mmCIF file of C-alpha atoms in Angstrom:
data_model
loop_
_atom_site.group_PDB
_atom_site.id
_atom_site.type_symbol
_atom_site.label_atom_id
_atom_site.label_comp_id
_atom_site.label_asym_id
_atom_site.label_seq_id
_atom_site.Cartn_x
_atom_site.Cartn_y
_atom_site.Cartn_z
ATOM 1 C CA MET A 176 82.049 -42.371 -38.733
ATOM 2 C CA SER A 177 80.649 -41.150 -35.634
ATOM 3 C CA ASP A 178 80.511 -38.001 -37.134
ATOM 4 C CA VAL A 179 78.575 -38.289 -40.184
ATOM 5 C CA ALA A 180 75.812 -40.039 -38.059
ATOM 6 C CA ASN A 181 74.646 -37.051 -36.354
ATOM 7 C CA VAL A 182 74.783 -35.178 -39.392
ATOM 8 C CA GLY A 183 71.182 -35.590 -40.630
ATOM 9 C CA THR A 184 69.837 -34.629 -36.733
ATOM 10 C CA HIS A 185 69.237 -31.515 -34.892
ATOM 11 C CA GLY A 186 68.983 -32.580 -31.114
ATOM 12 C CA ASN A 187 66.060 -32.761 -29.335
ATOM 13 C CA PHE A 188 63.874 -30.046 -28.478
ATOM 14 C CA VAL A 189 60.846 -29.797 -25.883
ATOM 15 C CA ALA A 190 58.446 -27.453 -26.201
ATOM 16 C CA VAL A 191 56.424 -26.332 -23.103
ATOM 17 C CA GLY A 192 52.817 -24.535 -23.603
ATOM 18 C CA ASN A 193 49.960 -23.549 -21.913
ATOM 19 C CA LEU A 194 46.222 -24.307 -23.656
ATOM 20 C CA SER A 195 43.683 -22.374 -22.048
ATOM 21 C CA MET A 196 40.354 -23.339 -23.627
ATOM 22 C CA PRO A 197 37.203 -21.737 -21.626
ATOM 23 C CA LEU A 198 35.100 -24.982 -20.976
ATOM 24 C CA PHE A 199 33.308 -24.223 -18.486
ATOM 25 C CA ARG A 200 33.273 -20.427 -18.242
ATOM 26 C CA GLU A 201 30.301 -20.330 -20.410
ATOM 27 C CA ALA A 202 28.715 -22.461 -17.552
ATOM 28 C CA ARG A 203 30.056 -20.266 -14.755
ATOM 29 C CA LEU A 204 28.507 -17.223 -16.539
ATOM 30 C CA ARG A 205 25.298 -18.993 -17.172
ATOM 31 C CA GLY A 206 25.041 -19.871 -13.765
ATOM 32 C CA ASP A 207 25.704 -16.510 -12.139
ATOM 33 C CA GLU A 208 23.112 -14.974 -15.018
ATOM 34 C CA GLU A 209 20.542 -17.654 -13.407
ATOM 35 C CA THR A 210 21.931 -16.892 -9.821
ATOM 36 C CA ALA A 211 20.871 -12.913 -10.817
ATOM 37 C CA GLN A 212 17.624 -13.926 -12.265
ATOM 38 C CA ALA A 213 16.819 -15.707 -8.676
ATOM 39 C CA GLU A 214 17.926 -12.953 -6.820
ATOM 40 C CA ARG A 215 15.638 -10.349 -8.882
ATOM 41 C CA SER A 216 12.878 -12.705 -8.866
ATOM 42 C CA ALA A 217 12.609 -12.918 -5.049
ATOM 43 C CA VAL A 218 13.464 -9.008 -4.928
ATOM 44 C CA GLU A 219 10.320 -8.223 -7.158
ATOM 45 C CA ALA A 220 8.713 -10.975 -5.073
ATOM 46 C CA GLN A 221 9.141 -9.115 -2.119
ATOM 47 C CA LEU A 222 7.969 -6.015 -3.870
ATOM 48 C CA ALA A 223 4.654 -7.344 -5.109
ATOM 49 C CA ASP A 224 4.460 -8.740 -1.053
ATOM 50 C CA LEU A 225 4.933 -5.339 0.107
ATOM 51 C CA ARG A 226 2.809 -3.595 -2.075
ATOM 52 C CA GLY A 227 -0.079 -6.183 -1.222
ATOM 53 C CA ARG A 228 0.338 -5.361 2.694
ATOM 54 C CA ILE A 229 0.618 -1.535 1.868
ATOM 55 C CA ASP A 230 -2.711 -1.967 -0.265
ATOM 56 C CA GLN A 231 -4.620 -3.844 2.341
ATOM 57 C CA GLN A 232 -3.793 -1.698 5.101
ATOM 58 C CA VAL A 233 -4.792 1.590 3.645
ATOM 59 C CA ARG A 234 -7.909 -0.323 2.687
ATOM 60 C CA SER A 235 -8.442 -1.659 6.596
ATOM 61 C CA ALA A 236 -7.750 2.500 7.791
ATOM 62 C CA LEU A 237 -10.604 3.654 5.240
ATOM 63 C CA LEU A 238 -13.129 1.559 6.125
ATOM 64 C CA ASP A 239 -12.211 2.155 9.731
ATOM 65 C CA VAL A 240 -12.298 5.807 9.289
ATOM 66 C CA ASP A 241 -15.710 5.163 7.616
ATOM 67 C CA ALA A 242 -16.933 3.060 10.427
ATOM 68 C CA THR A 243 -15.580 5.819 13.306
ATOM 69 C CA SER A 244 -16.982 8.508 11.313
ATOM 70 C CA LYS A 245 -20.458 6.982 11.812
ATOM 71 C CA LEU A 246 -20.307 6.464 15.250
ATOM 72 C CA VAL A 247 -19.512 10.530 15.495
ATOM 73 C CA GLU A 248 -22.630 10.982 13.577
ATOM 74 C CA VAL A 249 -24.527 8.526 15.882
ATOM 75 C CA GLY A 250 -22.689 10.063 19.007
ATOM 76 C CA ARG A 251 -23.958 13.847 18.071
ATOM 77 C CA SER A 252 -27.165 12.601 17.455
ATOM 78 C CA ASN A 253 -27.561 10.918 21.065
ATOM 79 C CA VAL A 254 -26.138 14.409 22.400
ATOM 80 C CA GLU A 255 -28.843 15.713 20.600
ATOM 81 C CA LEU A 256 -31.735 13.341 21.536
ATOM 82 C CA ALA A 257 -30.423 13.435 24.853
ATOM 83 C CA THR A 258 -30.252 17.572 24.807
ATOM 84 C CA ARG A 259 -33.741 17.839 24.181
ATOM 85 C CA ALA A 260 -34.841 14.856 26.776
ATOM 86 C CA LEU A 261 -33.382 16.984 29.161
ATOM 87 C CA SER A 262 -34.839 20.414 28.133
ATOM 88 C CA ASP A 263 -38.189 18.737 28.057
ATOM 89 C CA GLU A 264 -37.560 17.023 31.558
ATOM 90 C CA THR A 265 -36.489 20.696 32.575
ATOM 91 C CA ASP A 266 -40.143 21.581 31.172
ATOM 92 C CA ARG A 267 -42.068 19.432 33.186
ATOM 93 C CA VAL A 268 -40.040 19.768 36.484
ATOM 94 C CA ASN A 269 -40.667 23.535 36.076
ATOM 95 C CA ALA A 270 -44.450 23.027 35.096
ATOM 96 C CA GLY A 271 -44.378 21.095 38.494
ATOM 97 C CA VAL A 272 -45.616 17.987 36.150
ATOM 98 C CA ASP A 273 -42.808 15.594 37.136
ATOM 99 C CA ASP A 274 -40.545 15.655 40.191
ATOM 100 C CA ASN A 275 -36.778 15.483 40.025
ATOM 101 C CA LEU A 276 -36.106 11.697 39.471
ATOM 102 C CA PRO A 277 -36.577 12.097 35.856
ATOM 103 C CA LEU A 278 -34.474 14.862 35.694
ATOM 104 C CA VAL A 279 -31.475 13.704 37.018
ATOM 105 C CA THR A 280 -32.023 10.594 34.728
ATOM 106 C CA ALA A 281 -31.918 12.745 31.594
ATOM 107 C CA GLN A 282 -28.900 14.889 32.784
ATOM 108 C CA ALA A 283 -27.249 11.480 33.517
ATOM 109 C CA SER A 284 -28.050 10.516 29.755
ATOM 110 C CA LEU A 285 -26.713 13.488 28.498
ATOM 111 C CA ALA A 286 -23.594 12.875 30.319
ATOM 112 C CA ALA A 287 -23.106 9.539 28.701
ATOM 113 C CA ALA A 288 -23.873 10.644 25.666
ATOM 114 C CA GLN A 289 -21.070 13.200 25.932
ATOM 115 C CA SER A 290 -18.969 11.012 26.776
ATOM 116 C CA ASN A 291 -19.662 8.492 24.231
ATOM 117 C CA LEU A 292 -19.253 11.540 21.526
ATOM 118 C CA VAL A 293 -15.600 12.239 23.160
ATOM 119 C CA GLU A 294 -14.768 8.709 22.471
ATOM 120 C CA SER A 295 -16.020 8.152 19.269
ATOM 121 C CA LEU A 296 -14.382 11.470 17.855
ATOM 122 C CA TYR A 297 -10.776 9.953 20.130
ATOM 123 C CA GLN A 298 -11.817 6.374 17.963
ATOM 124 C CA TYR A 299 -12.120 8.548 14.741
ATOM 125 C CA ASN A 300 -8.770 11.083 14.969
ATOM 126 C CA LEU A 301 -7.076 7.575 15.662
ATOM 127 C CA SER A 302 -8.420 5.782 12.468
ATOM 128 C CA LYS A 303 -7.492 9.234 10.579
ATOM 129 C CA LEU A 304 -3.756 8.916 12.148
ATOM 130 C CA ALA A 305 -4.140 5.553 11.294
ATOM 131 C CA LEU A 306 -4.684 5.908 7.590
ATOM 132 C CA ALA A 307 -1.763 9.040 7.106
ATOM 133 C CA ARG A 308 0.465 6.372 8.465
ATOM 134 C CA ALA A 309 -0.557 3.579 6.371
ATOM 135 C CA ALA A 310 -0.646 5.974 3.341
ATOM 136 C CA GLY A 311 2.779 7.402 4.110
ATOM 137 C CA VAL A 312 1.534 10.630 4.746
ATOM 138 C CA LEU A 313 2.416 11.214 8.375
ATOM 139 C CA GLU A 314 5.949 9.844 7.644
ATOM 140 C CA GLN A 315 6.331 13.179 5.556
ATOM 141 C CA GLN A 316 4.526 15.534 7.566
ATOM 142 C CA TYR A 317 6.444 14.457 10.551
ATOM 143 C CA ARG A 318 9.882 15.448 8.962
ATOM 144 C CA VAL A 319 8.143 18.732 8.022
ATOM 145 C CA TYR A 320 6.954 19.749 11.438
ATOM 146 C CA LEU A 321 10.538 18.982 12.774
ATOM 147 C CA GLY A 322 12.161 20.712 10.228
ATOM 148 C CA ARG A 323 13.844 17.858 9.032
#
């Protein structure tokens, strides 16, 4: 009878499988997207800051060019006035109206005015170079000048 008892059974089977459900994949992708957005926002903020600094540098350089241009005008005017004063004093000395001391003083005033004009021209040229650098022109022209 033992043969009759086993007739209805098929034996034991083992089923092995791998069930993969992407439960955390969507959360990871969402996190990656948020990280990328945060990095993009940080780069955009840095770019805006850089643009602001460049704008500030250009505006400052423009103001410096304008101010030093006015100094050059004043320096030229001072040289012109000192030249006239020296000419007048020379005429007085030649006419015998005045002695040499005012003539020497007028010559010293002219020399000081010329020195101030040279200094103001130097400052003016430096401010123009600073403007060219702030505007990015200096780097481009420098490469052209060197043939690069």
